[in-house]
Amino acid sequence: GQQVMQIPQYQHVQEGEDFTTYCNSSTTLSNIQWYKQRPGGHPVFLIQLVKSGEVKKQKRLTFQFGEAKKNSSLHITATQTTDVGTYFCAGETTGANSKLTFGKGITLSVRP
Amino acid sequence: NAGVTQTPKFQVLKTGQSMTLQCAQDMNHEYMSWYRQDPGMGLRLIHYSVGAGITDQGEVPNGYNVSRSTTEDFPLRLLSAAPSQTSVYFCASSYSEEGAGELFFGEGSRLTVL
């Protein structure tokens, strides 16, 4: 079945450093979504990417969808302590009975 | 705006007991789903529904039942709880019937099975 992979599961950065994480799918995706979950909270939608090569920005966060629509990246510029949390990507395949499959997430900690 | 409401927030069960996790949304979303979250495992889909009267299995459906009699409600039933069902459960809904739209999550229900 479809697999969505996020490696590593944990990353620690110094406040002010940039951070990049990747999401890879075993199959071609129709779209990919990114969510953020704060410690003790619930996942909150950040963005959805649909087009091949698409790039979207939200303040210090930059999201990119790969040309082959099988991978995606999230880049955070100058991390802040408010960026702490777990970031999940979720990919949806094309065709009938497609489901949204979540990666295992990457937990980001930021040292002040 | 209430969004997606889950109850209870916390529950402790003994092995073999049954219970229902409630989920209600007030956004008139057609798509609703249940996920479980375990450490290091991400979010795994249990069951989902694309509209009233329609349900389907996700990645980890065993031990769980669902029904969708109204657009607003999507309860998750554990018929005979097992320790392996100890987890945090999230209900999520989306405006899109295909589930391709933004998922709105409830605050979660933390279940412990002894």
mmCIF file of C-alpha atoms in Angstrom:
data_model
loop_
_atom_site.group_PDB
_atom_site.id
_atom_site.type_symbol
_atom_site.label_atom_id
_atom_site.label_comp_id
_atom_site.label_asym_id
_atom_site.label_seq_id
_atom_site.Cartn_x
_atom_site.Cartn_y
_atom_site.Cartn_z
ATOM 1 C CA GLY A 1 0.000 0.000 0.000
ATOM 2 C CA GLN A 2 0.837 3.635 -0.143
ATOM 3 C CA GLN A 3 3.599 4.771 2.181
ATOM 4 C CA VAL A 4 4.489 8.285 3.193
ATOM 5 C CA MET A 5 7.837 8.597 4.887
ATOM 6 C CA GLN A 6 9.294 11.284 7.070
ATOM 7 C CA ILE A 7 12.827 10.801 8.331
ATOM 8 C CA PRO A 8 14.178 11.563 10.889
ATOM 9 C CA GLN A 9 11.473 11.531 13.557
ATOM 10 C CA TYR A 10 13.204 14.095 15.762
ATOM 11 C CA GLN A 11 15.298 17.152 15.145
ATOM 12 C CA HIS A 12 16.793 19.681 17.511
ATOM 13 C CA VAL A 13 17.880 23.124 16.356
ATOM 14 C CA GLN A 14 19.195 26.293 17.920
ATOM 15 C CA GLU A 15 16.807 29.218 17.817
ATOM 16 C CA GLY A 16 17.568 31.294 14.748
ATOM 17 C CA GLU A 17 18.804 28.354 12.674
ATOM 18 C CA ASP A 18 17.024 27.276 9.531
ATOM 19 C CA PHE A 19 15.245 23.921 9.431
ATOM 20 C CA THR A 20 14.265 21.723 6.507
ATOM 21 C CA THR A 21 12.375 18.451 6.537
ATOM 22 C CA TYR A 22 11.304 16.154 3.751
ATOM 23 C CA CYS A 23 8.396 13.909 2.969
ATOM 24 C CA ASN A 24 8.610 11.056 0.458
ATOM 25 C CA SER A 25 5.856 8.943 -1.028
ATOM 26 C CA SER A 26 6.129 5.507 -2.566
ATOM 27 C CA THR A 27 3.491 6.489 -5.145
ATOM 28 C CA THR A 28 2.559 9.558 -7.157
ATOM 29 C CA LEU A 29 0.284 11.874 -5.211
ATOM 30 C CA SER A 30 -2.655 14.011 -6.284
ATOM 31 C CA ASN A 31 -1.933 16.413 -3.464
ATOM 32 C CA ILE A 32 0.019 16.712 -0.249
ATOM 33 C CA GLN A 33 -0.924 18.440 2.953
ATOM 34 C CA TRP A 34 1.116 19.571 5.933
ATOM 35 C CA TYR A 35 -0.108 19.739 9.527
ATOM 36 C CA LYS A 36 1.405 20.976 12.767
ATOM 37 C CA GLN A 37 0.673 19.520 16.179
ATOM 38 C CA ARG A 38 1.775 21.418 19.259
ATOM 39 C CA PRO A 39 2.695 19.327 22.327
ATOM 40 C CA GLY A 40 -0.518 18.072 23.912
ATOM 41 C CA GLY A 41 -2.616 19.478 21.088
ATOM 42 C CA HIS A 42 -4.320 18.312 17.950
ATOM 43 C CA PRO A 43 -3.084 18.486 14.343
ATOM 44 C CA VAL A 44 -3.777 21.788 12.631
ATOM 45 C CA PHE A 45 -3.790 22.205 8.874
ATOM 46 C CA LEU A 46 -0.997 24.349 7.456
ATOM 47 C CA ILE A 47 -1.100 24.016 3.672
ATOM 48 C CA GLN A 48 -2.120 21.916 0.702
ATOM 49 C CA LEU A 49 -0.016 21.565 -2.454
ATOM 50 C CA VAL A 50 -1.582 20.286 -5.655
ATOM 51 C CA LYS A 51 0.536 21.240 -8.658
ATOM 52 C CA SER A 52 3.841 19.712 -9.693
ATOM 53 C CA GLY A 53 6.707 21.940 -8.511
ATOM 54 C CA GLU A 54 4.372 24.166 -6.530
ATOM 55 C CA VAL A 55 5.916 26.441 -3.897
ATOM 56 C CA LYS A 56 3.898 28.193 -1.211
ATOM 57 C CA LYS A 57 5.045 30.463 1.574
ATOM 58 C CA GLN A 58 3.530 31.294 4.931
ATOM 59 C CA LYS A 59 5.663 33.892 6.673
ATOM 60 C CA ARG A 60 8.856 31.983 7.622
ATOM 61 C CA LEU A 61 7.561 28.628 6.323
ATOM 62 C CA THR A 62 8.150 27.537 2.716
ATOM 63 C CA PHE A 63 6.486 24.437 1.297
ATOM 64 C CA GLN A 64 7.393 22.744 -1.958
ATOM 65 C CA PHE A 65 5.872 19.910 -3.963
ATOM 66 C CA GLY A 66 8.279 17.899 -6.080
ATOM 67 C CA GLU A 67 8.163 17.860 -9.856
ATOM 68 C CA ALA A 68 7.242 14.170 -9.878
ATOM 69 C CA LYS A 69 4.601 14.737 -7.148
ATOM 70 C CA LYS A 70 6.205 12.072 -4.958
ATOM 71 C CA ASN A 71 7.965 14.270 -2.423
ATOM 72 C CA SER A 72 7.616 17.509 -0.564
ATOM 73 C CA SER A 73 9.653 19.732 1.702
ATOM 74 C CA LEU A 74 9.025 22.156 4.531
ATOM 75 C CA HIS A 75 11.624 24.837 5.218
ATOM 76 C CA ILE A 76 11.500 27.123 8.249
ATOM 77 C CA THR A 77 13.683 30.210 8.170
ATOM 78 C CA ALA A 78 15.188 31.435 11.444
ATOM 79 C CA THR A 79 13.350 29.057 13.772
ATOM 80 C CA GLN A 80 11.640 30.394 16.858
ATOM 81 C CA THR A 81 10.496 28.647 20.029
ATOM 82 C CA THR A 82 6.943 28.972 18.728
ATOM 83 C CA ASP A 83 7.867 26.547 15.924
ATOM 84 C CA VAL A 84 8.150 23.675 18.420
ATOM 85 C CA GLY A 85 5.855 20.772 17.616
ATOM 86 C CA THR A 86 5.381 17.806 15.344
ATOM 87 C CA TYR A 87 5.013 18.401 11.630
ATOM 88 C CA PHE A 88 3.112 15.816 9.615
ATOM 89 C CA CYS A 89 2.833 15.494 5.891
ATOM 90 C CA ALA A 90 -0.153 13.648 4.440
ATOM 91 C CA GLY A 91 -0.393 12.452 0.879
ATOM 92 C CA GLU A 92 -3.415 11.526 -1.181
ATOM 93 C CA THR A 93 -3.201 9.300 -4.218
ATOM 94 C CA THR A 94 -5.190 9.669 -7.398
ATOM 95 C CA GLY A 95 -8.062 7.426 -8.429
ATOM 96 C CA ALA A 96 -11.010 5.804 -6.753
ATOM 97 C CA ASN A 97 -10.914 4.971 -3.025
ATOM 98 C CA SER A 98 -7.980 7.299 -2.501
ATOM 99 C CA LYS A 99 -7.204 8.021 1.128
ATOM 100 C CA LEU A 100 -5.087 10.552 2.912
ATOM 101 C CA THR A 101 -2.040 8.769 4.367
ATOM 102 C CA PHE A 102 -0.035 10.480 7.068
ATOM 103 C CA GLY A 103 3.686 10.227 7.595
ATOM 104 C CA LYS A 104 4.938 9.505 11.112
ATOM 105 C CA GLY A 105 5.863 13.144 11.591
ATOM 106 C CA ILE A 106 8.980 14.966 12.659
ATOM 107 C CA THR A 107 9.154 16.465 16.135
ATOM 108 C CA LEU A 108 11.056 19.735 16.191
ATOM 109 C CA SER A 109 12.575 21.120 19.336
ATOM 110 C CA VAL A 110 14.158 24.572 19.435
ATOM 111 C CA ARG A 111 16.830 25.554 21.939
ATOM 112 C CA PRO A 112 16.452 29.185 23.027
ATOM 113 C CA ASN B 1 -17.859 28.148 16.261
ATOM 114 C CA ALA B 2 -17.531 24.717 17.871
ATOM 115 C CA GLY B 3 -15.920 22.942 14.902
ATOM 116 C CA VAL B 4 -15.242 19.274 15.732
ATOM 117 C CA THR B 5 -16.199 18.214 19.252
ATOM 118 C CA GLN B 6 -15.023 14.955 20.806
ATOM 119 C CA THR B 7 -16.156 13.414 24.055
ATOM 120 C CA PRO B 8 -14.900 12.204 26.426
ATOM 121 C CA LYS B 9 -11.455 13.785 26.576
ATOM 122 C CA PHE B 10 -10.143 11.071 28.884
ATOM 123 C CA GLN B 11 -11.343 7.533 29.594
ATOM 124 C CA VAL B 12 -9.985 4.527 31.457
ATOM 125 C CA LEU B 13 -11.429 1.122 30.616
ATOM 126 C CA LYS B 14 -10.844 -2.406 31.770
ATOM 127 C CA THR B 15 -10.090 -5.115 29.233
ATOM 128 C CA GLY B 16 -13.322 -6.392 27.721
ATOM 129 C CA GLN B 17 -15.413 -3.312 28.457
ATOM 130 C CA SER B 18 -17.186 -1.471 25.681
ATOM 131 C CA MET B 19 -17.513 2.211 25.073
ATOM 132 C CA THR B 20 -18.294 4.807 22.446
ATOM 133 C CA LEU B 21 -16.220 7.826 21.558
ATOM 134 C CA GLN B 22 -18.459 10.611 20.348
ATOM 135 C CA CYS B 23 -17.648 13.010 17.529
ATOM 136 C CA ALA B 24 -19.822 15.846 16.287
ATOM 137 C CA GLN B 25 -19.139 18.631 13.789
ATOM 138 C CA ASP B 26 -21.203 21.712 13.033
ATOM 139 C CA MET B 27 -19.606 22.661 9.717
ATOM 140 C CA ASN B 28 -21.893 20.552 7.516
ATOM 141 C CA HIS B 29 -18.913 18.515 6.362
ATOM 142 C CA GLU B 30 -19.640 15.383 4.373
ATOM 143 C CA TYR B 31 -16.334 13.658 5.141
ATOM 144 C CA MET B 32 -15.571 12.449 8.664
ATOM 145 C CA SER B 33 -12.869 10.132 9.906
ATOM 146 C CA TRP B 34 -11.262 8.608 12.968
ATOM 147 C CA TYR B 35 -7.508 8.352 13.553
ATOM 148 C CA ARG B 36 -5.471 6.871 16.335
ATOM 149 C CA GLN B 37 -2.116 8.302 17.329
ATOM 150 C CA ASP B 38 0.522 6.218 19.029
ATOM 151 C CA PRO B 39 4.114 7.247 19.840
ATOM 152 C CA GLY B 40 6.320 6.920 16.783
ATOM 153 C CA MET B 41 3.433 5.731 14.598
ATOM 154 C CA GLY B 42 1.948 8.973 13.360
ATOM 155 C CA LEU B 43 -1.759 9.175 12.599
ATOM 156 C CA ARG B 44 -3.396 5.977 11.391
ATOM 157 C CA LEU B 45 -6.836 5.953 9.815
ATOM 158 C CA ILE B 46 -9.369 3.672 11.526
ATOM 159 C CA HIS B 47 -12.632 4.317 9.691
ATOM 160 C CA TYR B 48 -14.037 7.064 7.547
ATOM 161 C CA SER B 49 -17.322 8.218 6.055
ATOM 162 C CA VAL B 50 -18.037 10.253 2.921
ATOM 163 C CA GLY B 51 -21.605 11.004 3.934
ATOM 164 C CA ALA B 52 -24.567 9.914 6.026
ATOM 165 C CA GLY B 53 -25.187 6.188 5.676
ATOM 166 C CA ILE B 54 -21.769 5.485 4.143
ATOM 167 C CA THR B 55 -18.749 4.180 6.042
ATOM 168 C CA ASP B 56 -15.557 2.416 5.047
ATOM 169 C CA GLN B 57 -12.505 0.907 6.670
ATOM 170 C CA GLY B 58 -9.178 2.605 6.963
ATOM 171 C CA GLU B 59 -5.729 1.239 7.747
ATOM 172 C CA VAL B 60 -6.436 -0.190 11.241
ATOM 173 C CA PRO B 61 -10.184 -0.988 11.526
ATOM 174 C CA ASN B 62 -10.072 -4.180 13.618
ATOM 175 C CA GLY B 63 -11.780 -3.879 17.003
ATOM 176 C CA TYR B 64 -13.705 -0.739 16.046
ATOM 177 C CA ASN B 65 -17.164 -0.087 14.633
ATOM 178 C CA VAL B 66 -18.649 3.105 13.244
ATOM 179 C CA SER B 67 -21.957 4.341 11.933
ATOM 180 C CA ARG B 68 -23.061 7.581 10.282
ATOM 181 C CA SER B 69 -26.768 8.166 10.737
ATOM 182 C CA THR B 70 -26.509 11.959 10.431
ATOM 183 C CA THR B 71 -24.139 14.375 8.731
ATOM 184 C CA GLU B 72 -23.135 15.826 12.101
ATOM 185 C CA ASP B 73 -22.245 12.718 14.126
ATOM 186 C CA PHE B 74 -19.709 9.938 13.665
ATOM 187 C CA PRO B 75 -19.320 7.788 16.803
ATOM 188 C CA LEU B 76 -16.542 5.226 17.205
ATOM 189 C CA ARG B 77 -17.411 2.077 19.145
ATOM 190 C CA LEU B 78 -15.047 -0.275 20.917
ATOM 191 C CA LEU B 79 -17.010 -3.478 21.514
ATOM 192 C CA SER B 80 -14.459 -5.278 23.702
ATOM 193 C CA ALA B 81 -11.548 -3.061 24.669
ATOM 194 C CA ALA B 82 -8.004 -4.445 24.608
ATOM 195 C CA PRO B 83 -4.776 -2.931 26.000
ATOM 196 C CA SER B 84 -3.555 -2.537 22.398
ATOM 197 C CA GLN B 85 -6.304 0.045 21.943
ATOM 198 C CA THR B 86 -4.700 2.374 24.456
ATOM 199 C CA SER B 87 -4.108 5.449 22.346
ATOM 200 C CA VAL B 88 -5.118 9.005 21.589
ATOM 201 C CA TYR B 89 -8.049 9.120 19.192
ATOM 202 C CA PHE B 90 -8.757 12.022 16.870
ATOM 203 C CA CYS B 91 -11.882 12.669 14.890
ATOM 204 C CA ALA B 92 -11.487 14.820 11.775
ATOM 205 C CA SER B 93 -13.836 16.234 9.179
ATOM 206 C CA SER B 94 -13.499 17.834 5.776
ATOM 207 C CA TYR B 95 -15.808 19.706 3.416
ATOM 208 C CA SER B 96 -14.664 17.471 0.577
ATOM 209 C CA GLU B 97 -16.413 14.164 0.000
ATOM 210 C CA GLU B 98 -13.138 12.708 -1.232
ATOM 211 C CA GLY B 99 -11.330 13.900 1.896
ATOM 212 C CA ALA B 100 -8.917 15.876 -0.214
ATOM 213 C CA GLY B 101 -9.654 19.111 1.533
ATOM 214 C CA GLU B 102 -8.342 20.530 4.760
ATOM 215 C CA LEU B 103 -8.974 18.219 7.697
ATOM 216 C CA PHE B 104 -10.365 19.820 10.843
ATOM 217 C CA PHE B 105 -9.404 17.803 13.918
ATOM 218 C CA GLY B 106 -11.102 17.535 17.259
ATOM 219 C CA GLU B 107 -9.070 17.969 20.442
ATOM 220 C CA GLY B 108 -8.644 14.239 20.908
ATOM 221 C CA SER B 109 -9.757 11.542 23.320
ATOM 222 C CA ARG B 110 -7.110 9.819 25.415
ATOM 223 C CA LEU B 111 -8.079 6.219 26.103
ATOM 224 C CA THR B 112 -6.314 3.871 28.501
ATOM 225 C CA VAL B 113 -7.242 0.184 28.594
ATOM 226 C CA LEU B 114 -6.016 -1.711 31.649
#
